[in-house]
CSV table of C-alpha atoms in Angstrom, one decimal:
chain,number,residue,atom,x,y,z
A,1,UNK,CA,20.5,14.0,-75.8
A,2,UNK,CA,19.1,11.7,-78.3
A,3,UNK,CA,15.6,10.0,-77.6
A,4,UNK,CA,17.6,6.8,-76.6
A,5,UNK,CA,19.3,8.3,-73.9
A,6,UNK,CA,16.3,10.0,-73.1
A,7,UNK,CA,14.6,6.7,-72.7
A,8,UNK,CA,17.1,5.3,-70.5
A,9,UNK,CA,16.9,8.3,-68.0
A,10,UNK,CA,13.2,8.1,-67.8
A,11,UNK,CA,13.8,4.7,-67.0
A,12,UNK,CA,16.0,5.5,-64.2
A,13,UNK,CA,13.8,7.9,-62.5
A,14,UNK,CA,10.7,5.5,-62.5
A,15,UNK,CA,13.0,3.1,-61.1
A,16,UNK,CA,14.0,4.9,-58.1
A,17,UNK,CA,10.7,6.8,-57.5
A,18,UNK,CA,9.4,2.5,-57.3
A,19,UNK,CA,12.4,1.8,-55.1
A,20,UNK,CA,11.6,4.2,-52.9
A,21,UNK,CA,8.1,3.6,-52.8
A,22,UNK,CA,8.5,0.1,-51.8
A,23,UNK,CA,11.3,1.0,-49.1
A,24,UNK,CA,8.7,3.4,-47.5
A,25,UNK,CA,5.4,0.9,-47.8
A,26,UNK,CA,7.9,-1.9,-46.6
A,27,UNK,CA,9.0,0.8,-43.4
A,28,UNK,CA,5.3,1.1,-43.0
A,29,UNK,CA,4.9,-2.8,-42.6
A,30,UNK,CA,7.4,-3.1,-40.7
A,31,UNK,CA,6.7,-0.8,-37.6
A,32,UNK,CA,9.1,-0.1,-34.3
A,33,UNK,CA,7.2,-1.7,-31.7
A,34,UNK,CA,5.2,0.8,-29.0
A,35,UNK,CA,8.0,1.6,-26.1
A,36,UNK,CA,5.9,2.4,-22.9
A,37,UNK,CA,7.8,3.1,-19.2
A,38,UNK,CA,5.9,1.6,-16.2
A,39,UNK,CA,7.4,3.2,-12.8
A,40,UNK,CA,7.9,1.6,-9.7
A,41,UNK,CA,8.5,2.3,-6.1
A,42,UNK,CA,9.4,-0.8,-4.8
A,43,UNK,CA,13.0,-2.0,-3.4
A,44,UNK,CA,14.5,-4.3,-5.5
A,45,UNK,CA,14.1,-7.3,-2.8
A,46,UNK,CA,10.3,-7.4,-3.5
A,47,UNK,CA,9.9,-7.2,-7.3
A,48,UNK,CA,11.8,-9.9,-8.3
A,49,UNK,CA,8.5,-12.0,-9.7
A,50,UNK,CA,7.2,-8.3,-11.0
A,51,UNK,CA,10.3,-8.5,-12.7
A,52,UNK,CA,9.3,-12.0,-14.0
A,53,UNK,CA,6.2,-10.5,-15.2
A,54,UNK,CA,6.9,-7.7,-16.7
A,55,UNK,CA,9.2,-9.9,-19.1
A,56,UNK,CA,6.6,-12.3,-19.2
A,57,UNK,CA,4.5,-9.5,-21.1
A,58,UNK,CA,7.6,-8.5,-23.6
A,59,UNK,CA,8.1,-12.3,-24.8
A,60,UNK,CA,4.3,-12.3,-25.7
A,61,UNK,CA,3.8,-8.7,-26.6
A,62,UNK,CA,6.4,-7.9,-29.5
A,63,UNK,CA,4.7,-5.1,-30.7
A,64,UNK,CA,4.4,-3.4,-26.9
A,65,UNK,CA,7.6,-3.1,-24.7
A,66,UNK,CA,7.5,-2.1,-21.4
A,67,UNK,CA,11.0,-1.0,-20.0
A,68,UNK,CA,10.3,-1.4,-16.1
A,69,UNK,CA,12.2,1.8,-14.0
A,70,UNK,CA,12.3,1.6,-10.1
A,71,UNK,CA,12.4,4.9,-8.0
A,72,UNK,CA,12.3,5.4,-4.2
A,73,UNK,CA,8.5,6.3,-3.0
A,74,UNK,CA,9.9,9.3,-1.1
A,75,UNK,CA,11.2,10.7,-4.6
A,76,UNK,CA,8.7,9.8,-7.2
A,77,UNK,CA,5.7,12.1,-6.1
A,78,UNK,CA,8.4,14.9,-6.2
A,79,UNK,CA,9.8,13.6,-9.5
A,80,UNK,CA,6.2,13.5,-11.0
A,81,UNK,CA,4.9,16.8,-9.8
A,82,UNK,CA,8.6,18.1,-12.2
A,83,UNK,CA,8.6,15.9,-15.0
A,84,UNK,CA,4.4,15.5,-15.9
A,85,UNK,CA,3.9,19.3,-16.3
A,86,UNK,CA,7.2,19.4,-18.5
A,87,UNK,CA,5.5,16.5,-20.6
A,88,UNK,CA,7.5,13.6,-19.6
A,89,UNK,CA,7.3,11.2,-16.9
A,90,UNK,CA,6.3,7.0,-17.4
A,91,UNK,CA,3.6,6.0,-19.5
A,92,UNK,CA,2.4,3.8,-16.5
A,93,UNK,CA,3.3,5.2,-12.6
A,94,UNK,CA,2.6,2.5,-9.9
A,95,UNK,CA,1.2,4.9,-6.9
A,96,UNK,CA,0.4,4.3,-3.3
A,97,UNK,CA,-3.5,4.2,-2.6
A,98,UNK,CA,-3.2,7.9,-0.4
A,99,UNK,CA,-1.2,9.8,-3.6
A,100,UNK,CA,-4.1,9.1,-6.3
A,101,UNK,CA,-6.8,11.7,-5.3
A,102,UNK,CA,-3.9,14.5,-4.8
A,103,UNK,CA,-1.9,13.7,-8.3
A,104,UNK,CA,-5.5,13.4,-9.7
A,105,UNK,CA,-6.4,17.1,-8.3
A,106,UNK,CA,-3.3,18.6,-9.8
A,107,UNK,CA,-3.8,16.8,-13.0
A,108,UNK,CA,-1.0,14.2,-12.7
A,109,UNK,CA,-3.1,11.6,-14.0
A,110,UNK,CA,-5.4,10.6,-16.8
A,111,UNK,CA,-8.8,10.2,-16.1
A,112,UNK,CA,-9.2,6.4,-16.9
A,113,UNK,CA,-13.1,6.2,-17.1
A,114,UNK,CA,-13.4,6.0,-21.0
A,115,UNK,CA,-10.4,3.4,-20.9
A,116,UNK,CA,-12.6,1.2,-18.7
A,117,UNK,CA,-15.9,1.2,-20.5
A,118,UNK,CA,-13.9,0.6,-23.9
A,119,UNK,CA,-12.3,-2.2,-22.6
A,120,UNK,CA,-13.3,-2.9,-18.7
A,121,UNK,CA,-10.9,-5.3,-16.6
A,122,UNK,CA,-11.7,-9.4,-15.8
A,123,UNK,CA,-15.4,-9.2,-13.9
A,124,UNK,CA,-15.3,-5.2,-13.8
A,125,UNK,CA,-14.3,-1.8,-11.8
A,126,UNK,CA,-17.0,-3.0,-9.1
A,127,UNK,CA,-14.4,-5.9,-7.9
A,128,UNK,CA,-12.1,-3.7,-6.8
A,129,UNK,CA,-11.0,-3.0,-3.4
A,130,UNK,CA,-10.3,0.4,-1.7
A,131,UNK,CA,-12.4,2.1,-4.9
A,132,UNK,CA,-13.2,5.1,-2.5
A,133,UNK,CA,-9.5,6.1,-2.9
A,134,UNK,CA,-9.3,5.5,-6.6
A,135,UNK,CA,-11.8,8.2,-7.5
A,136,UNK,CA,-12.1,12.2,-7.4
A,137,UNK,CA,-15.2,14.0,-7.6
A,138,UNK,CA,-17.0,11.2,-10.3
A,139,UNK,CA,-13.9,9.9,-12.2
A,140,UNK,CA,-11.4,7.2,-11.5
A,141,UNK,CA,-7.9,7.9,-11.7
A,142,UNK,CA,-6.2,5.2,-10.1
A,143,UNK,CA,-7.1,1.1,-10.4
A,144,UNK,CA,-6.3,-0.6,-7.2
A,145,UNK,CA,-3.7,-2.7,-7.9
A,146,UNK,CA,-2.3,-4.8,-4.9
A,147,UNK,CA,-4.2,-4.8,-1.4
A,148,UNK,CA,-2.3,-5.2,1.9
A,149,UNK,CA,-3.0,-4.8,6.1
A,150,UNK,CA,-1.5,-5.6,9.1
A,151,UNK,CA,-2.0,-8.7,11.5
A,152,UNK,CA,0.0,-10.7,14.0
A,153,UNK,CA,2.8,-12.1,13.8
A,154,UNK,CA,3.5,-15.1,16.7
A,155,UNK,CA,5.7,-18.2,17.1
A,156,UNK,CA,3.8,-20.8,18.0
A,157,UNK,CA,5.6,-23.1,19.6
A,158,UNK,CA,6.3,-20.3,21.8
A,159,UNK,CA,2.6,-19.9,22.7
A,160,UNK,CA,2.4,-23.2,22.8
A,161,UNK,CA,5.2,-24.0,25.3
A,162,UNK,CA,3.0,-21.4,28.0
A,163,UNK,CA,-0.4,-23.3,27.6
A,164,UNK,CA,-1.7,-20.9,25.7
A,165,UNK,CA,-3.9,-23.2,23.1
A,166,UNK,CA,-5.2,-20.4,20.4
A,167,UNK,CA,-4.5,-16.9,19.4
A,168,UNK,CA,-5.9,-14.1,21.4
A,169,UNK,CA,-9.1,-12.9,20.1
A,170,UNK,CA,-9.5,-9.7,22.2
A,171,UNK,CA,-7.3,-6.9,23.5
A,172,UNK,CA,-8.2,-8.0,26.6
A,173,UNK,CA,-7.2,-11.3,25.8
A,174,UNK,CA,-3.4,-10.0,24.4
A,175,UNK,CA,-2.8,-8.5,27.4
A,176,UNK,CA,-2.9,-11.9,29.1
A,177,UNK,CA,-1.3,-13.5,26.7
A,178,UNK,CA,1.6,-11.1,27.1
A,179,UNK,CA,2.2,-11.6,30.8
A,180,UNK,CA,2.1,-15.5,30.3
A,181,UNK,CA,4.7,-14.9,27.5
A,182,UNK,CA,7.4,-12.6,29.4
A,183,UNK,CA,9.6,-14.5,31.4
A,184,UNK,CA,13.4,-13.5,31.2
A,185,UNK,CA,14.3,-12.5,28.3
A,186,UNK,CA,11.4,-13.5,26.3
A,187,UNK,CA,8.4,-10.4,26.1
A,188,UNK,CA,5.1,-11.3,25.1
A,189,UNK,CA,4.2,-8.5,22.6
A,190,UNK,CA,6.9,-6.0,20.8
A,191,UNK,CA,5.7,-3.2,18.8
A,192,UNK,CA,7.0,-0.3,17.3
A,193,UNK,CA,6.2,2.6,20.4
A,194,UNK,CA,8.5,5.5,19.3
A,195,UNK,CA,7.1,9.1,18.5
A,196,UNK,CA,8.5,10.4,15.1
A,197,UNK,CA,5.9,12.0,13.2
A,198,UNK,CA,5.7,8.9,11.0
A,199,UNK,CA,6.3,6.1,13.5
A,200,UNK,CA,3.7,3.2,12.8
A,201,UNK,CA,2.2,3.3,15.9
A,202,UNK,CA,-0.1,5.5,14.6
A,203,UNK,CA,-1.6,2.1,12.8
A,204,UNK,CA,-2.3,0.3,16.5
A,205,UNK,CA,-3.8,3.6,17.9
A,206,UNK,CA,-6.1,3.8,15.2
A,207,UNK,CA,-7.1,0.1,15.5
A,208,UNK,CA,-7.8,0.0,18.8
A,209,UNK,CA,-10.0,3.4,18.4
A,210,UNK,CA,-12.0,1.9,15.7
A,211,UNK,CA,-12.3,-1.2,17.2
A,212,UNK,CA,-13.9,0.2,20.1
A,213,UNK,CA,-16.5,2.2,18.1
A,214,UNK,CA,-15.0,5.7,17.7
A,215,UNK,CA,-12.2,7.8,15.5
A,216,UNK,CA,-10.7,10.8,15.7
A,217,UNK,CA,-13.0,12.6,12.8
A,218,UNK,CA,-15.8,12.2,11.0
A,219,UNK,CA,-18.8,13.8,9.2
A,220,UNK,CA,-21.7,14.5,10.8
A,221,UNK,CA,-25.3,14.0,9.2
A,222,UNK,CA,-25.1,17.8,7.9
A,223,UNK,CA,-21.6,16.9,6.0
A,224,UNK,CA,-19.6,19.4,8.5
A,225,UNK,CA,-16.5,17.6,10.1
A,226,UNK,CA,-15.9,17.0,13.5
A,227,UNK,CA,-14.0,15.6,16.2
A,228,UNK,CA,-15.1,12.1,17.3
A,229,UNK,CA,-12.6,10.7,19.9
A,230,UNK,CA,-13.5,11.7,23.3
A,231,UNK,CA,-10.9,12.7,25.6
A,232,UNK,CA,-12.0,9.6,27.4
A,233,UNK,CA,-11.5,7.2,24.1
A,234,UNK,CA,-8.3,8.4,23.9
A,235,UNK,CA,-7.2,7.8,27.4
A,236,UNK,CA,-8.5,4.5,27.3
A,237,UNK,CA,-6.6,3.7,24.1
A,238,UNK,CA,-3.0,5.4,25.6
A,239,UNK,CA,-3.8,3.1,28.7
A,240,UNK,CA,-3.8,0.2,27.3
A,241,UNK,CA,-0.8,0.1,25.3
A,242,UNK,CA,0.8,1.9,28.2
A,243,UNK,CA,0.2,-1.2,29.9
A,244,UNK,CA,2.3,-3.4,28.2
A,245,UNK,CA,5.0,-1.4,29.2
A,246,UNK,CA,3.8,-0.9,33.0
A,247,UNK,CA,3.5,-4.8,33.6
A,248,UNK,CA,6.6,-5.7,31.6
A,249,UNK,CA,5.3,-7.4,28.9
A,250,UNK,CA,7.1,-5.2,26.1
A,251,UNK,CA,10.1,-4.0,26.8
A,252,UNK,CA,11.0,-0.2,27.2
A,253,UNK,CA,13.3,-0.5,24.1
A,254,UNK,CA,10.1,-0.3,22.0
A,255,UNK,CA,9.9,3.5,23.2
A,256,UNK,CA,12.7,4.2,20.8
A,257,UNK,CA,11.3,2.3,17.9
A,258,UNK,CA,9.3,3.3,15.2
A,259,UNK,CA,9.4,0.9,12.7
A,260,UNK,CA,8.1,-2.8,12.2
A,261,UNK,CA,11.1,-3.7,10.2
A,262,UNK,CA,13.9,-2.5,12.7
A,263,UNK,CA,16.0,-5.5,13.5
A,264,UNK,CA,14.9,-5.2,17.2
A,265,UNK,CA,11.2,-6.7,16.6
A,266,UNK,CA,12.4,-8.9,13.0
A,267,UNK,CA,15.0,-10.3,14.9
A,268,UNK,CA,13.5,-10.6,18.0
A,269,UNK,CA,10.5,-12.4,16.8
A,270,UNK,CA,12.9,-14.6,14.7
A,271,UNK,CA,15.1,-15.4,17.5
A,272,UNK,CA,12.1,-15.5,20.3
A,273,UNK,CA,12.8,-12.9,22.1
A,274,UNK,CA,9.2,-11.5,21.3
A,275,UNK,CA,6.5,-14.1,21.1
A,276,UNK,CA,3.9,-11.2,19.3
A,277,UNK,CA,4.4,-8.6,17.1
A,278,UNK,CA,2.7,-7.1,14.1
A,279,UNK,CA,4.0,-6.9,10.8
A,280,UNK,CA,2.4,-6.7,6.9
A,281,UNK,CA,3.0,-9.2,4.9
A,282,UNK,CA,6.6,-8.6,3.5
A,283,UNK,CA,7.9,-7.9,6.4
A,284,UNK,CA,6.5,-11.0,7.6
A,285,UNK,CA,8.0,-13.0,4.9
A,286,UNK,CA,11.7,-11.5,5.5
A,287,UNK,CA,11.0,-12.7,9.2
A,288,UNK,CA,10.0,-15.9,8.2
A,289,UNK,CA,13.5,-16.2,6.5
A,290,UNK,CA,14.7,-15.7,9.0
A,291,UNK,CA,13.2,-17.7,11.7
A,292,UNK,CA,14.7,-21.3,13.0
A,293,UNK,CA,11.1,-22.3,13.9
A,294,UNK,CA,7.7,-21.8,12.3
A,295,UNK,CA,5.9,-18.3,12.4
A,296,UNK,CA,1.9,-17.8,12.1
A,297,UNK,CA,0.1,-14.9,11.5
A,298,UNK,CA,-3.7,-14.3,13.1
A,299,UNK,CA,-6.5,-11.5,13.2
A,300,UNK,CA,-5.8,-8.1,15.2
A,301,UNK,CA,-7.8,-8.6,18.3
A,302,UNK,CA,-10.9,-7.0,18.4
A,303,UNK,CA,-12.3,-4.8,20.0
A,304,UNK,CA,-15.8,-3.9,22.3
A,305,UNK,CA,-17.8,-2.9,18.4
A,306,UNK,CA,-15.8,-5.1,15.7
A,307,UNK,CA,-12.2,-6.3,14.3
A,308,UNK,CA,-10.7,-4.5,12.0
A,309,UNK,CA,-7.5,-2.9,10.4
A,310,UNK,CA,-6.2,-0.5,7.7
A,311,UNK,CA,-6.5,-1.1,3.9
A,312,UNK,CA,-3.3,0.0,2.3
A,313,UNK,CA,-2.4,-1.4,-1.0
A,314,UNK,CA,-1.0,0.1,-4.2
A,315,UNK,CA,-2.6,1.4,-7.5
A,316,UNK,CA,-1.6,1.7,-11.5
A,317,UNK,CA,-2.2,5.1,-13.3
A,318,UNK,CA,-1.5,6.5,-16.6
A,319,UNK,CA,0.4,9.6,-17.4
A,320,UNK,CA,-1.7,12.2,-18.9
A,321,UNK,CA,1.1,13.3,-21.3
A,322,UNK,CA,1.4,9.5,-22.7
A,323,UNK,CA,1.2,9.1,-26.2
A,324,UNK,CA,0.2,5.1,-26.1
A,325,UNK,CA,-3.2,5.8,-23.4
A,326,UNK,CA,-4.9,2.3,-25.0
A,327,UNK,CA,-1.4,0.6,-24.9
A,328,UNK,CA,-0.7,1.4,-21.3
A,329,UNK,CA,-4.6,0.3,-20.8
A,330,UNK,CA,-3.7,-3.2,-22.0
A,331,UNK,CA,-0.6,-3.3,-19.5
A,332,UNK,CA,-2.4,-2.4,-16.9
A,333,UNK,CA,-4.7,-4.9,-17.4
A,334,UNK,CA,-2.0,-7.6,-17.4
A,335,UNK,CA,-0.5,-6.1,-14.3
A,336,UNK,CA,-3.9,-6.6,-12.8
A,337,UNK,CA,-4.8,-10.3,-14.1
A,338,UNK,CA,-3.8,-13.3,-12.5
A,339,UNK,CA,-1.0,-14.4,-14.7
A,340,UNK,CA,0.6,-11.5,-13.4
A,341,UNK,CA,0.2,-12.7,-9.2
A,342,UNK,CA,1.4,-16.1,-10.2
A,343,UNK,CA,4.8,-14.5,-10.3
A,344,UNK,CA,4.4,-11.4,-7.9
A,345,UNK,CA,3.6,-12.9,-4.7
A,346,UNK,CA,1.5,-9.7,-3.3
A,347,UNK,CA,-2.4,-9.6,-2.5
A,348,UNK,CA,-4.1,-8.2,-4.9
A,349,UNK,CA,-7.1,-6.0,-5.3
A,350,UNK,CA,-9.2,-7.4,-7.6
A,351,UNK,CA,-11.6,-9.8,-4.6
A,352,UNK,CA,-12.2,-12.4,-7.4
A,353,UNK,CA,-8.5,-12.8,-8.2
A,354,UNK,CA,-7.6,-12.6,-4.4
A,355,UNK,CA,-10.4,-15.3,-3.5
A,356,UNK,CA,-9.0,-17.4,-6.6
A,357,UNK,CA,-5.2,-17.6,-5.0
A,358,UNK,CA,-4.0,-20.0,-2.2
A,359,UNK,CA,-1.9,-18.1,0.3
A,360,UNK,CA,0.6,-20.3,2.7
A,361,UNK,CA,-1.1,-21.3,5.9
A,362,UNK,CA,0.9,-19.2,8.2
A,363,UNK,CA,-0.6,-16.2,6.3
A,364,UNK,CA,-3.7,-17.0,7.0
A,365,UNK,CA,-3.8,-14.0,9.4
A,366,UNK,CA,-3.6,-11.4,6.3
A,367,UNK,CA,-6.2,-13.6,3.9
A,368,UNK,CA,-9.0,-13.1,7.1
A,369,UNK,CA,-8.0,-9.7,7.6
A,370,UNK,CA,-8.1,-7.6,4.3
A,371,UNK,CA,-12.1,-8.1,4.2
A,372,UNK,CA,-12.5,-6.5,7.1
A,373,UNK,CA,-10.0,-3.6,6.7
A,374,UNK,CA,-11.1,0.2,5.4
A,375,UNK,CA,-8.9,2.4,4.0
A,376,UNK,CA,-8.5,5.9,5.5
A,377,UNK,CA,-10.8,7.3,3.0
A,378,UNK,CA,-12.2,9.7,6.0
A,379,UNK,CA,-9.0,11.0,7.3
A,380,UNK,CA,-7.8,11.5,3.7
A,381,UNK,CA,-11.1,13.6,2.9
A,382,UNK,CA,-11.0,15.3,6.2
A,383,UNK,CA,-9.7,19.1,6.1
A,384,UNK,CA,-6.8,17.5,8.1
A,385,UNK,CA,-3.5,16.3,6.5
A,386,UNK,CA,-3.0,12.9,7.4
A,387,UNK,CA,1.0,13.4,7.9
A,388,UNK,CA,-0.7,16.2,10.7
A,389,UNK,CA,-2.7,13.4,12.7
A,390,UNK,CA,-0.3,11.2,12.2
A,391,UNK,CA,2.6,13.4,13.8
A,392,UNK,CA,0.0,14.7,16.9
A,393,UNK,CA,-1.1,11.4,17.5
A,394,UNK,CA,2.4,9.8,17.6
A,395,UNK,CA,3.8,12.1,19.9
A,396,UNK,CA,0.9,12.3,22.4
A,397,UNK,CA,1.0,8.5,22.8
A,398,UNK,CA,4.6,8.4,23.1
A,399,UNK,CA,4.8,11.3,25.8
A,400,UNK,CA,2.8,8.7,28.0
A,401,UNK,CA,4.8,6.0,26.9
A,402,UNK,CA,8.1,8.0,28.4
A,403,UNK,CA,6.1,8.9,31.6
A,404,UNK,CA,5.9,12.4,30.5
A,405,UNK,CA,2.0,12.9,30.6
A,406,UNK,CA,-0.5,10.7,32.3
A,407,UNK,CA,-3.1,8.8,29.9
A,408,UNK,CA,-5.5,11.4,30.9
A,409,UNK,CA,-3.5,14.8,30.6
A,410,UNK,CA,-2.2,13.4,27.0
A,411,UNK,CA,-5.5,13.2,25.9
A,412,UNK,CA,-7.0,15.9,26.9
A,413,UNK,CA,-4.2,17.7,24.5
A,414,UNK,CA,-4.6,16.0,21.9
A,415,UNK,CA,-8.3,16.6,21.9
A,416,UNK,CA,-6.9,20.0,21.4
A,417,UNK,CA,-4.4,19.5,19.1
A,418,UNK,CA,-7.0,18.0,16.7
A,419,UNK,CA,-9.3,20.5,17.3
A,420,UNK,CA,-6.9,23.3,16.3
A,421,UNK,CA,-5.9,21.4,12.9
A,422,UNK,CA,-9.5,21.0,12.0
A,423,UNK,CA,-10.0,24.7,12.6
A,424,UNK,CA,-7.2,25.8,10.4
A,425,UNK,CA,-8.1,23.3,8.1
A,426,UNK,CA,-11.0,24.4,7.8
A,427,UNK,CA,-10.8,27.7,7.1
């Protein structure tokens, strides 16, 4: 090879080892944008502004995209219990308030405590909502995320028609209301009555508990759980609703019923056959849809002690196999500000944000509500299952319902029942 030639090919070489330098420092510049998977549990006929949002984010966020997957909330704590401990699942799960402390316990989640003092959300963790079911033992896992409850639903101009100027304020006072309302084919008060193990009359027993000062268990001073209920509270409570079926004001047809979105109660408040129901707020807005005349929402009646409902809500955690924690942080914290709830029309968490937002009159009932609603931090803690009081509860009430058991005989068993479960809970 003659030192020409020799030249040439040294040439070469430096020329390509440049090339490639430049192709790998221009790779470097040019990065793939961070891919994260947010999770969500929601039918499609409630996310559309979540939708809206999430795209929202991609527009302005090049170098973060967020693919948004939906799944059914009876599969995804199944899913996640198979996928995290096999190192996938999302980046960012959506989670009902009730899973966090039990995905937390199994380590399903990320601990999100650092995240937050790095970089803490609008005002801070302290205006959050339903915190006591966001944390186990001294470490968040979950951020509250959307806040709902339960009030009533009414048509006014039915109310209105039977001289009945305001909203009941008491139970007392819906029980009167009812019998002015029933007339034909019109009842006064429909609500879900049936006794599956998850029927939602379980929420309405529990209201009417609390809101007379008791619930079925607690803590004592020493920290030892115990029933609270009295066979007495309990009859009282049966009673009551049971009236509404001894007087006529709902009709038996509730016995079979066990959710507020069967078409019965939507369709029967929409059409007036039912002048009261009760219904959270999506529900309440499909009804509205469907209603020729105007629906309004007020407070659950209170009770002989206080008013007062269940907190449910949802909340956002981050997958502790993620590889993008801080990325998935910044989401969240989208998902949580109010550019996101200009879109998604839920409640959310955050009581600065939800104080900030104007609500449509006729929901005025859920706006006064959600302050004075607890979670079911206590039954959740309890050595109880809360499916297991649930299922007790629902089927003692209903036996009186169906005129198997007097109000009296049903308590008294389920004063047992719960005493059983909290024995072999305990133990």
């Amino acid at each position: 090879m003659t030192g020409h030639q020799s030249r040439r090919r040294v040439a070469l070489i430096l020329t390509l080892v440049s090339t490639t330098a430049l192709m790998c420092a221009g790779g470097a510049l040019a990065q793939e944008p961070v891919q994260l998977t947010f999770r969500q549990f929601d039918p499609p006929s409630d996310t559309q502004g979540l939708v809206k949002a999430v795209d929202a984010w991609n527009e302005s966020h090049p170098d973060i995209q967020v693919k948004m997957e939906t799944m059914g909330g009876s599969d995804t704590l199944a899913q996640l219990a198979r996928e995290i401990p096999a190192g996938g699942g999302p980046d960012v799960q959506h989670l009902a308030f009730i899973w966090t402390r039990d995905l937390a316990k199994s380590g399903l989640l990320l601990p999100l405590d650092d995240l937050i003092a790095q970089d803490p959300p609008n005002v801070g963790i302290d205006d959050f909502l339903a915190l006591d079911l966001a944390r186990e033992g001294d470490k968040i896992y979950g951020v509250p995320w959307t806040a709902d409850t339960f009030s009533m639903a009414y048509r006014p101009d039915l109310l209105e028609a039977a001289g009945i100027d305001s909203f009941p304020s008491t139970w007392d006072d819906l029980t009167a209301a009812a019998k002015t309302l029933t007339k034909g084919d019109q009842y006064g008060f429909c609500f879900p009555a049936g006794s599956s193990p998850d029927s939602a009359f379980w929420f309405l027993a529990n209201y009417y508990l609390w809101s007379n000062g008791s619930t079925l268990v607690d803590q004592d001073s020493s920290g030892a759980w115990q029933i609270v209920a009295t066979a007495d509270d309990l009859a009282k409570d049966m009673a009551y609703f049971n009236g509404f079926f001894e007087d006529g004001s709902t009709s038996e047809d509730m016995i079979t019923i066990n959710s507020w979105t069967d078409p019965v109660i939507v369709g029967g408040l929409a059409r007036g056959d039912c002048a009261i129901t009760f219904f959270p707020p999506q529900t309440f807005r499909v009804t509205e849809e469907q209603s020729q005349e105007p629906l309004m929402t007020a407070e659950i009646p209170a009770g002989s002690k206080k008013r007062i409902s269940h907190l449910g809500g949802r909340a956002l955690g981050i997958n502790p196999n993620s590889e993008h924690p801080k990325e998935s942080w910044e989401f969240i914290k989208y998902l949580l500000s109010p550019e996101t709830f200009e879109s998604y029309k839920q409640y959310p968490a955050q009581k600065s944000i939800l104080d900030a937002i104007d609500f449509p009159a006729s929901e005025d009932g859920f706006v006064k509500m959600l302050p004075q609603a607890i979670t079911f931090e206590r039954y959740i803690s309890s050595p109880i299952r809360v499916t297991s009081l649930q299922k007790v509860v629902n089927a003692r009430f209903g036996a009186v319902f169906s005129g198997q058991s007097s109000p009296e005989e049903a308590a008294a068993a389920l004063v047992s029942d719960l005493e059983s479960l909290l024995e072999r809970g305990s133990n």
